[in-house]
């Protein structure tokens, strides 16, 4: 096992990838060696001391590459420190109201319960209409979601700092 931490993600247009990069920056700033990779290119969890795994949310589901990583490596992840994050809701207002009670994809919840992550969080996301397909723009309009960047970088950095403290045993 390495002393490194893996931050893996599932991202369609790069917005969640940017969150993963920021988490890694915070960990590195705390002296924690960290690799960042798309979940479909990420190394095996056994090569790391801890894993932070996240994905963009689309229709209440995680991006496929992150969900696949979680399923494929369940046993390894259950034996190590793991943190999970989702990125997705856009718009101003109360985050819990925007989520409508959603906290984690229902289809992956049993796996998460077996893994027993040290933390599960949902961050506000971003939607760039210029990067989106016609269908994605139609869906956003249909569900009355707002386009724009609603990511709360201070909240993301604070969560990453909590991970760093936990990894350092503080």
Short mmCIF file of N, CA and C in Angstrom, two decimals:
data_model
loop_
_atom_site.label_atom_id
_atom_site.label_comp_id
_atom_site.label_asym_id
_atom_site.label_seq_id
_atom_site.Cartn_x
_atom_site.Cartn_y
_atom_site.Cartn_z
N UNK A 1 0.84 -1.19 0.00
CA UNK A 1 0.00 0.00 0.00
C UNK A 1 0.88 1.24 0.00
N UNK A 2 0.48 2.19 -0.76
CA UNK A 2 1.17 3.46 -0.90
C UNK A 2 0.74 4.43 0.20
N UNK A 3 1.49 5.49 0.37
CA UNK A 3 1.10 6.57 1.29
C UNK A 3 0.20 7.57 0.57
N UNK A 4 -0.04 7.34 -0.71
CA UNK A 4 -0.84 8.25 -1.52
C UNK A 4 -2.34 8.08 -1.28
N UNK A 5 -3.05 9.15 -1.61
CA UNK A 5 -4.51 9.14 -1.60
C UNK A 5 -4.97 9.28 -3.04
N UNK A 6 -6.02 8.58 -3.39
CA UNK A 6 -6.62 8.68 -4.72
C UNK A 6 -7.88 9.53 -4.64
N UNK A 7 -7.97 10.51 -5.51
CA UNK A 7 -9.21 11.26 -5.71
C UNK A 7 -9.67 10.90 -7.12
N UNK A 8 -10.74 10.11 -7.19
CA UNK A 8 -11.27 9.65 -8.48
C UNK A 8 -12.66 10.25 -8.68
N UNK A 9 -13.03 10.41 -9.94
CA UNK A 9 -14.29 11.09 -10.23
C UNK A 9 -14.92 10.60 -11.52
N UNK A 10 -16.20 10.85 -11.62
CA UNK A 10 -16.95 10.66 -12.85
C UNK A 10 -17.50 12.01 -13.25
N UNK A 11 -17.12 12.49 -14.43
CA UNK A 11 -17.49 13.83 -14.86
C UNK A 11 -17.77 13.82 -16.35
N UNK A 12 -18.83 14.48 -16.76
CA UNK A 12 -19.16 14.51 -18.18
C UNK A 12 -18.56 15.73 -18.89
N UNK A 13 -18.70 16.90 -18.28
CA UNK A 13 -18.24 18.13 -18.93
C UNK A 13 -17.08 18.78 -18.18
N UNK A 14 -16.52 18.09 -17.20
CA UNK A 14 -15.34 18.61 -16.51
C UNK A 14 -15.61 19.38 -15.23
N UNK A 15 -16.85 19.64 -14.90
CA UNK A 15 -17.16 20.42 -13.71
C UNK A 15 -16.84 19.64 -12.43
N UNK A 16 -17.20 18.37 -12.40
CA UNK A 16 -16.89 17.53 -11.24
C UNK A 16 -15.40 17.24 -11.19
N UNK A 17 -14.77 17.11 -12.34
CA UNK A 17 -13.31 16.93 -12.38
C UNK A 17 -12.61 18.10 -11.70
N UNK A 18 -13.14 19.31 -11.91
CA UNK A 18 -12.55 20.49 -11.27
C UNK A 18 -12.71 20.43 -9.75
N UNK A 19 -13.82 19.89 -9.28
CA UNK A 19 -14.00 19.72 -7.83
C UNK A 19 -12.97 18.72 -7.31
N UNK A 20 -12.79 17.61 -8.02
CA UNK A 20 -11.80 16.61 -7.60
C UNK A 20 -10.40 17.21 -7.56
N UNK A 21 -10.07 18.02 -8.55
CA UNK A 21 -8.76 18.67 -8.57
C UNK A 21 -8.58 19.59 -7.36
N UNK A 22 -9.64 20.31 -7.01
CA UNK A 22 -9.55 21.23 -5.86
C UNK A 22 -9.36 20.43 -4.57
N UNK A 23 -10.06 19.32 -4.43
CA UNK A 23 -9.90 18.47 -3.25
C UNK A 23 -8.45 18.00 -3.16
N UNK A 24 -7.91 17.56 -4.29
CA UNK A 24 -6.51 17.11 -4.32
C UNK A 24 -5.55 18.23 -3.96
N UNK A 25 -5.81 19.44 -4.44
CA UNK A 25 -4.96 20.59 -4.12
C UNK A 25 -4.91 20.82 -2.61
N UNK A 26 -6.07 20.73 -1.96
CA UNK A 26 -6.12 20.93 -0.51
C UNK A 26 -5.34 19.84 0.20
N UNK A 27 -5.52 18.59 -0.23
CA UNK A 27 -4.79 17.49 0.40
C UNK A 27 -3.28 17.67 0.22
N UNK A 28 -2.88 18.01 -0.99
CA UNK A 28 -1.45 18.23 -1.25
C UNK A 28 -0.91 19.39 -0.41
N UNK A 29 -1.72 20.41 -0.23
CA UNK A 29 -1.34 21.55 0.59
C UNK A 29 -1.13 21.18 2.05
N UNK A 30 -1.71 20.07 2.44
CA UNK A 30 -1.54 19.55 3.80
C UNK A 30 -0.45 18.48 3.87
N UNK A 31 0.31 18.35 2.78
CA UNK A 31 1.43 17.41 2.75
C UNK A 31 1.04 15.98 2.44
N UNK A 32 -0.14 15.78 1.89
CA UNK A 32 -0.62 14.43 1.56
C UNK A 32 -0.45 14.19 0.07
N UNK A 33 0.35 13.21 -0.27
CA UNK A 33 0.59 12.88 -1.68
C UNK A 33 -0.71 12.36 -2.28
N UNK A 34 -1.12 12.92 -3.40
CA UNK A 34 -2.45 12.64 -3.95
C UNK A 34 -2.40 12.49 -5.46
N UNK A 35 -3.08 11.46 -5.95
CA UNK A 35 -3.30 11.27 -7.38
C UNK A 35 -4.75 11.63 -7.68
N UNK A 36 -4.99 12.21 -8.85
CA UNK A 36 -6.34 12.53 -9.30
C UNK A 36 -6.54 11.87 -10.65
N UNK A 37 -7.68 11.19 -10.82
CA UNK A 37 -7.93 10.53 -12.09
C UNK A 37 -9.42 10.30 -12.30
N UNK A 38 -9.81 10.29 -13.56
CA UNK A 38 -11.16 9.86 -13.89
C UNK A 38 -11.30 8.42 -13.39
N UNK A 39 -12.45 8.08 -12.86
CA UNK A 39 -12.64 6.75 -12.27
C UNK A 39 -12.38 5.63 -13.28
N UNK A 40 -12.61 5.89 -14.55
CA UNK A 40 -12.37 4.84 -15.54
C UNK A 40 -10.88 4.68 -15.88
N UNK A 41 -10.05 5.54 -15.32
CA UNK A 41 -8.60 5.43 -15.53
C UNK A 41 -7.84 5.32 -14.20
N UNK A 42 -8.57 5.29 -13.11
CA UNK A 42 -7.96 5.30 -11.78
C UNK A 42 -7.36 3.94 -11.45
N UNK A 43 -6.32 3.97 -10.63
CA UNK A 43 -5.69 2.75 -10.17
C UNK A 43 -6.55 2.02 -9.16
N UNK A 44 -6.12 0.83 -8.83
CA UNK A 44 -6.85 0.02 -7.86
C UNK A 44 -6.74 0.65 -6.48
N UNK A 45 -7.80 0.58 -5.68
CA UNK A 45 -7.75 1.15 -4.33
C UNK A 45 -6.60 0.58 -3.49
N UNK A 46 -6.24 -0.66 -3.71
CA UNK A 46 -5.17 -1.28 -2.93
C UNK A 46 -3.83 -0.56 -3.09
N UNK A 47 -3.71 0.25 -4.14
CA UNK A 47 -2.48 1.01 -4.37
C UNK A 47 -2.44 2.30 -3.56
N UNK A 48 -3.48 2.55 -2.75
CA UNK A 48 -3.60 3.80 -2.01
C UNK A 48 -3.94 3.55 -0.55
N UNK A 49 -3.71 4.57 0.27
CA UNK A 49 -4.07 4.47 1.69
C UNK A 49 -5.50 4.91 1.95
N UNK A 50 -6.08 5.68 1.02
CA UNK A 50 -7.46 6.17 1.14
C UNK A 50 -7.95 6.57 -0.24
N UNK A 51 -9.28 6.61 -0.38
CA UNK A 51 -9.89 6.99 -1.66
C UNK A 51 -11.00 8.00 -1.40
N UNK A 52 -10.99 9.05 -2.22
CA UNK A 52 -12.09 10.01 -2.29
C UNK A 52 -12.69 9.80 -3.67
N UNK A 53 -13.97 9.47 -3.72
CA UNK A 53 -14.62 9.15 -5.00
C UNK A 53 -15.86 10.00 -5.14
N UNK A 54 -16.00 10.63 -6.30
CA UNK A 54 -17.17 11.47 -6.52
C UNK A 54 -17.65 11.42 -7.95
N UNK A 55 -18.85 11.96 -8.14
CA UNK A 55 -19.43 11.94 -9.47
C UNK A 55 -20.45 13.04 -9.63
N UNK A 56 -20.61 13.45 -10.87
CA UNK A 56 -21.71 14.34 -11.21
C UNK A 56 -23.01 13.57 -11.15
N UNK A 57 -24.06 14.27 -10.76
CA UNK A 57 -25.39 13.67 -10.66
C UNK A 57 -26.18 14.01 -11.92
N UNK A 58 -26.77 13.00 -12.51
CA UNK A 58 -27.65 13.18 -13.65
C UNK A 58 -28.89 12.35 -13.40
N UNK A 59 -30.02 12.99 -13.27
CA UNK A 59 -31.30 12.31 -13.01
C UNK A 59 -31.20 11.43 -11.77
N UNK A 60 -30.53 11.91 -10.74
CA UNK A 60 -30.42 11.19 -9.49
C UNK A 60 -29.41 10.06 -9.49
N UNK A 61 -28.67 9.94 -10.57
CA UNK A 61 -27.69 8.86 -10.67
C UNK A 61 -26.28 9.42 -10.83
N UNK A 62 -25.30 8.64 -10.38
CA UNK A 62 -23.90 9.00 -10.56
C UNK A 62 -23.48 8.73 -11.99
N UNK A 63 -22.47 9.46 -12.46
CA UNK A 63 -21.86 9.16 -13.75
C UNK A 63 -21.37 7.72 -13.74
N UNK A 64 -21.53 7.07 -14.86
CA UNK A 64 -21.27 5.64 -14.98
C UNK A 64 -19.87 5.22 -14.52
N UNK A 65 -18.82 5.97 -14.91
CA UNK A 65 -17.47 5.52 -14.58
C UNK A 65 -17.23 5.48 -13.07
N UNK A 66 -17.81 6.41 -12.32
CA UNK A 66 -17.65 6.40 -10.86
C UNK A 66 -18.48 5.28 -10.23
N UNK A 67 -19.70 5.08 -10.70
CA UNK A 67 -20.55 4.00 -10.18
C UNK A 67 -19.89 2.65 -10.44
N UNK A 68 -19.33 2.50 -11.61
CA UNK A 68 -18.66 1.24 -11.97
C UNK A 68 -17.45 1.00 -11.06
N UNK A 69 -16.69 2.06 -10.77
CA UNK A 69 -15.53 1.94 -9.88
C UNK A 69 -15.97 1.52 -8.48
N UNK A 70 -17.02 2.14 -7.98
CA UNK A 70 -17.53 1.80 -6.65
C UNK A 70 -17.95 0.34 -6.59
N UNK A 71 -18.67 -0.12 -7.60
CA UNK A 71 -19.13 -1.52 -7.64
C UNK A 71 -17.96 -2.50 -7.78
N UNK A 72 -17.05 -2.20 -8.70
CA UNK A 72 -15.95 -3.12 -8.98
C UNK A 72 -14.97 -3.27 -7.82
N UNK A 73 -14.84 -2.22 -7.00
CA UNK A 73 -13.83 -2.23 -5.94
C UNK A 73 -14.44 -2.21 -4.54
N UNK A 74 -15.68 -2.66 -4.43
CA UNK A 74 -16.38 -2.61 -3.14
C UNK A 74 -15.58 -3.24 -2.00
N UNK A 75 -15.07 -4.43 -2.20
CA UNK A 75 -14.36 -5.12 -1.12
C UNK A 75 -13.11 -4.36 -0.68
N UNK A 76 -12.35 -3.87 -1.64
CA UNK A 76 -11.14 -3.10 -1.30
C UNK A 76 -11.50 -1.80 -0.59
N UNK A 77 -12.53 -1.13 -1.06
CA UNK A 77 -12.93 0.14 -0.47
C UNK A 77 -13.45 -0.05 0.96
N UNK A 78 -14.09 -1.18 1.20
CA UNK A 78 -14.63 -1.45 2.55
C UNK A 78 -13.52 -1.61 3.58
N UNK A 79 -12.31 -1.87 3.13
CA UNK A 79 -11.19 -2.12 4.03
C UNK A 79 -10.29 -0.88 4.22
N UNK A 80 -10.76 0.27 3.79
CA UNK A 80 -9.90 1.46 3.88
C UNK A 80 -10.74 2.71 4.10
N UNK A 81 -10.09 3.82 4.44
CA UNK A 81 -10.84 5.08 4.57
C UNK A 81 -11.32 5.56 3.20
N UNK A 82 -12.62 5.87 3.13
CA UNK A 82 -13.24 6.30 1.88
C UNK A 82 -14.16 7.49 2.17
N UNK A 83 -14.16 8.44 1.27
CA UNK A 83 -15.08 9.56 1.31
C UNK A 83 -15.77 9.63 -0.04
N UNK A 84 -17.07 9.95 -0.07
CA UNK A 84 -17.84 10.01 -1.30
C UNK A 84 -18.47 11.38 -1.46
N UNK A 85 -18.43 11.90 -2.68
CA UNK A 85 -19.09 13.17 -2.94
C UNK A 85 -19.87 13.13 -4.25
N UNK A 86 -20.92 13.92 -4.28
CA UNK A 86 -21.72 14.08 -5.48
C UNK A 86 -21.75 15.56 -5.83
N UNK A 87 -21.87 15.83 -7.11
CA UNK A 87 -21.90 17.20 -7.60
C UNK A 87 -23.07 17.33 -8.55
N UNK A 88 -23.91 18.33 -8.33
CA UNK A 88 -24.97 18.41 -9.29
C UNK A 88 -25.99 19.49 -9.17
N UNK A 89 -26.65 19.63 -8.04
CA UNK A 89 -27.75 20.59 -8.08
C UNK A 89 -27.24 21.99 -8.39
N UNK A 90 -27.96 22.65 -9.25
CA UNK A 90 -27.62 24.03 -9.59
C UNK A 90 -28.75 24.92 -9.11
N UNK A 91 -28.43 26.17 -8.95
CA UNK A 91 -29.45 27.12 -8.55
C UNK A 91 -29.21 27.66 -7.16
N UNK A 92 -29.83 28.78 -6.91
CA UNK A 92 -29.73 29.41 -5.59
C UNK A 92 -30.79 28.78 -4.69
N UNK A 93 -30.71 29.09 -3.44
CA UNK A 93 -31.71 28.60 -2.51
C UNK A 93 -31.18 27.47 -1.65
N UNK A 94 -32.06 26.96 -0.83
CA UNK A 94 -31.73 25.92 0.13
C UNK A 94 -31.33 24.62 -0.58
N UNK A 95 -30.12 24.14 -0.28
CA UNK A 95 -29.62 22.93 -0.95
C UNK A 95 -30.50 21.72 -0.66
N UNK A 96 -30.96 21.56 0.57
CA UNK A 96 -31.81 20.42 0.91
C UNK A 96 -33.11 20.45 0.11
N UNK A 97 -33.64 21.64 -0.08
CA UNK A 97 -34.87 21.78 -0.87
C UNK A 97 -34.60 21.44 -2.33
N UNK A 98 -33.47 21.91 -2.85
CA UNK A 98 -33.11 21.59 -4.24
C UNK A 98 -32.96 20.09 -4.43
N UNK A 99 -32.43 19.41 -3.42
CA UNK A 99 -32.20 17.97 -3.51
C UNK A 99 -33.47 17.16 -3.29
N UNK A 100 -34.46 17.76 -2.64
CA UNK A 100 -35.71 17.04 -2.39
C UNK A 100 -35.51 15.77 -1.59
N UNK A 101 -34.59 15.78 -0.64
CA UNK A 101 -34.33 14.61 0.20
C UNK A 101 -33.27 13.67 -0.34
N UNK A 102 -32.79 13.92 -1.55
CA UNK A 102 -31.77 13.06 -2.17
C UNK A 102 -30.44 13.27 -1.46
N UNK A 103 -29.74 12.18 -1.11
CA UNK A 103 -28.42 12.29 -0.51
C UNK A 103 -27.37 11.45 -1.22
N UNK A 104 -27.81 10.38 -1.88
CA UNK A 104 -26.90 9.48 -2.58
C UNK A 104 -27.74 8.62 -3.51
N UNK A 105 -27.20 8.19 -4.65
CA UNK A 105 -28.00 7.39 -5.58
C UNK A 105 -28.57 6.13 -4.92
N UNK A 106 -29.86 5.95 -5.05
CA UNK A 106 -30.53 4.80 -4.41
C UNK A 106 -29.92 3.47 -4.82
N UNK A 107 -29.58 3.33 -6.09
CA UNK A 107 -29.01 2.07 -6.57
C UNK A 107 -27.64 1.75 -6.01
N UNK A 108 -26.92 2.77 -5.55
CA UNK A 108 -25.57 2.57 -4.99
C UNK A 108 -25.56 2.60 -3.46
N UNK A 109 -26.68 3.00 -2.86
CA UNK A 109 -26.74 3.13 -1.41
C UNK A 109 -26.36 1.85 -0.66
N UNK A 110 -26.82 0.66 -1.08
CA UNK A 110 -26.41 -0.55 -0.36
C UNK A 110 -24.90 -0.77 -0.37
N UNK A 111 -24.24 -0.44 -1.47
CA UNK A 111 -22.79 -0.57 -1.54
C UNK A 111 -22.13 0.42 -0.59
N UNK A 112 -22.61 1.65 -0.61
CA UNK A 112 -22.05 2.66 0.30
C UNK A 112 -22.22 2.22 1.75
N UNK A 113 -23.37 1.65 2.07
CA UNK A 113 -23.60 1.19 3.45
C UNK A 113 -22.63 0.09 3.84
N UNK A 114 -22.28 -0.78 2.91
CA UNK A 114 -21.31 -1.85 3.21
C UNK A 114 -19.89 -1.30 3.32
N UNK A 115 -19.58 -0.30 2.51
CA UNK A 115 -18.24 0.30 2.53
C UNK A 115 -18.04 1.13 3.80
N UNK A 116 -19.13 1.75 4.27
CA UNK A 116 -19.08 2.61 5.45
C UNK A 116 -18.11 3.79 5.27
N UNK A 117 -18.41 4.65 4.30
CA UNK A 117 -17.54 5.80 4.08
C UNK A 117 -17.49 6.70 5.30
N UNK A 118 -16.38 7.39 5.44
CA UNK A 118 -16.21 8.33 6.56
C UNK A 118 -16.99 9.61 6.33
N UNK A 119 -17.39 9.83 5.11
CA UNK A 119 -18.19 11.01 4.81
C UNK A 119 -18.84 10.89 3.45
N UNK A 120 -20.07 11.39 3.37
CA UNK A 120 -20.80 11.49 2.11
C UNK A 120 -21.34 12.91 2.05
N UNK A 121 -21.08 13.60 0.95
CA UNK A 121 -21.51 14.99 0.84
C UNK A 121 -22.01 15.26 -0.58
N UNK A 122 -22.91 16.22 -0.68
CA UNK A 122 -23.38 16.69 -1.99
C UNK A 122 -22.97 18.15 -2.11
N UNK A 123 -22.27 18.47 -3.19
CA UNK A 123 -21.90 19.85 -3.48
C UNK A 123 -22.77 20.38 -4.61
N UNK A 124 -23.00 21.66 -4.57
CA UNK A 124 -23.68 22.30 -5.69
C UNK A 124 -22.79 22.14 -6.92
N UNK A 125 -23.42 22.07 -8.06
CA UNK A 125 -22.67 21.86 -9.29
C UNK A 125 -22.68 23.07 -10.20
N UNK A 126 -22.36 22.79 -11.44
CA UNK A 126 -22.33 23.83 -12.46
C UNK A 126 -22.90 23.24 -13.74
N UNK A 127 -23.57 24.08 -14.50
CA UNK A 127 -24.09 23.66 -15.79
C UNK A 127 -23.76 24.75 -16.80
N UNK A 128 -22.92 24.39 -17.75
CA UNK A 128 -22.51 25.31 -18.81
C UNK A 128 -23.26 24.93 -20.08
N UNK A 129 -24.27 25.72 -20.41
CA UNK A 129 -25.10 25.43 -21.58
C UNK A 129 -24.28 25.33 -22.86
N UNK A 130 -23.17 26.05 -22.94
CA UNK A 130 -22.34 26.02 -24.14
C UNK A 130 -21.68 24.64 -24.33
N UNK A 131 -21.47 23.92 -23.25
CA UNK A 131 -20.86 22.58 -23.33
C UNK A 131 -21.90 21.47 -23.46
N UNK A 132 -23.15 21.80 -23.26
CA UNK A 132 -24.21 20.80 -23.19
C UNK A 132 -24.80 20.48 -24.55
N UNK A 133 -25.34 19.29 -24.63
CA UNK A 133 -26.05 18.88 -25.84
C UNK A 133 -27.45 19.53 -25.84
N UNK A 134 -28.09 19.45 -26.97
CA UNK A 134 -29.46 19.95 -27.07
C UNK A 134 -30.35 19.26 -26.03
N UNK A 135 -30.22 17.95 -25.91
CA UNK A 135 -31.03 17.18 -24.97
C UNK A 135 -30.78 17.63 -23.53
N UNK A 136 -29.51 17.85 -23.17
CA UNK A 136 -29.19 18.30 -21.81
C UNK A 136 -29.79 19.68 -21.54
N UNK A 137 -29.71 20.57 -22.50
CA UNK A 137 -30.31 21.90 -22.32
C UNK A 137 -31.83 21.78 -22.17
N UNK A 138 -32.45 20.88 -22.93
CA UNK A 138 -33.89 20.66 -22.84
C UNK A 138 -34.26 20.13 -21.46
N UNK A 139 -33.49 19.18 -20.95
CA UNK A 139 -33.76 18.60 -19.61
C UNK A 139 -33.65 19.69 -18.54
N UNK A 140 -32.60 20.49 -18.60
CA UNK A 140 -32.41 21.56 -17.61
C UNK A 140 -33.61 22.50 -17.63
N UNK A 141 -34.08 22.83 -18.82
CA UNK A 141 -35.24 23.72 -18.94
C UNK A 141 -36.49 23.02 -18.39
N UNK A 142 -36.65 21.75 -18.71
CA UNK A 142 -37.83 20.98 -18.30
C UNK A 142 -37.92 20.88 -16.78
N UNK A 143 -36.79 20.64 -16.10
CA UNK A 143 -36.81 20.50 -14.64
C UNK A 143 -36.65 21.84 -13.93
N UNK A 144 -36.59 22.91 -14.73
CA UNK A 144 -36.49 24.28 -14.21
C UNK A 144 -35.25 24.48 -13.34
N UNK A 145 -34.15 23.84 -13.74
CA UNK A 145 -32.87 24.05 -13.06
C UNK A 145 -32.20 25.27 -13.69
N UNK A 146 -31.31 25.86 -12.95
CA UNK A 146 -30.62 27.05 -13.45
C UNK A 146 -29.27 26.67 -14.06
N UNK A 147 -28.93 27.33 -15.16
CA UNK A 147 -27.59 27.20 -15.72
C UNK A 147 -26.68 28.15 -14.96
N UNK A 148 -25.40 27.81 -14.93
CA UNK A 148 -24.42 28.65 -14.24
C UNK A 148 -23.54 27.81 -13.33
N UNK A 149 -22.61 28.47 -12.69
CA UNK A 149 -21.68 27.80 -11.78
C UNK A 149 -22.09 28.12 -10.35
N UNK A 150 -22.56 27.12 -9.64
CA UNK A 150 -23.04 27.28 -8.27
C UNK A 150 -22.14 26.57 -7.27
N UNK A 151 -20.97 26.11 -7.72
CA UNK A 151 -20.07 25.39 -6.83
C UNK A 151 -19.61 26.30 -5.69
N UNK A 152 -19.62 25.78 -4.49
CA UNK A 152 -19.21 26.51 -3.30
C UNK A 152 -17.79 26.06 -2.96
N UNK A 153 -16.81 26.77 -3.49
CA UNK A 153 -15.41 26.36 -3.34
C UNK A 153 -14.98 26.35 -1.88
N UNK A 154 -15.51 27.26 -1.08
CA UNK A 154 -15.16 27.28 0.35
C UNK A 154 -15.64 26.00 1.04
N UNK A 155 -16.85 25.55 0.71
CA UNK A 155 -17.38 24.32 1.29
C UNK A 155 -16.57 23.10 0.82
N UNK A 156 -16.20 23.10 -0.44
CA UNK A 156 -15.39 21.99 -0.99
C UNK A 156 -14.04 21.95 -0.30
N UNK A 157 -13.41 23.10 -0.16
CA UNK A 157 -12.09 23.16 0.49
C UNK A 157 -12.18 22.78 1.97
N UNK A 158 -13.25 23.19 2.65
CA UNK A 158 -13.42 22.84 4.06
C UNK A 158 -13.58 21.33 4.22
N UNK A 159 -14.35 20.70 3.32
CA UNK A 159 -14.54 19.25 3.38
C UNK A 159 -13.22 18.54 3.13
N UNK A 160 -12.47 19.00 2.17
CA UNK A 160 -11.15 18.41 1.88
C UNK A 160 -10.21 18.58 3.06
N UNK A 161 -10.28 19.70 3.74
CA UNK A 161 -9.45 19.93 4.92
C UNK A 161 -9.82 18.95 6.04
N UNK A 162 -11.12 18.64 6.17
CA UNK A 162 -11.56 17.64 7.14
C UNK A 162 -10.96 16.28 6.82
N UNK A 163 -10.93 15.94 5.54
CA UNK A 163 -10.33 14.67 5.11
C UNK A 163 -8.84 14.66 5.48
N UNK A 164 -8.17 15.75 5.20
CA UNK A 164 -6.74 15.84 5.52
C UNK A 164 -6.51 15.65 7.02
N UNK A 165 -7.33 16.30 7.85
CA UNK A 165 -7.20 16.14 9.31
C UNK A 165 -7.41 14.69 9.71
N UNK A 166 -8.40 14.05 9.14
CA UNK A 166 -8.65 12.65 9.47
C UNK A 166 -7.49 11.75 9.06
N UNK A 167 -6.93 12.01 7.90
CA UNK A 167 -5.81 11.20 7.43
C UNK A 167 -4.55 11.42 8.26
N UNK A 168 -4.42 12.61 8.82
CA UNK A 168 -3.26 12.90 9.66
C UNK A 168 -3.50 12.50 11.11
N UNK A 169 -4.71 12.03 11.39
CA UNK A 169 -5.03 11.60 12.75
C UNK A 169 -5.24 12.73 13.72
N UNK A 170 -5.65 13.88 13.23
CA UNK A 170 -5.88 15.04 14.10
C UNK A 170 -7.34 15.24 14.40
#
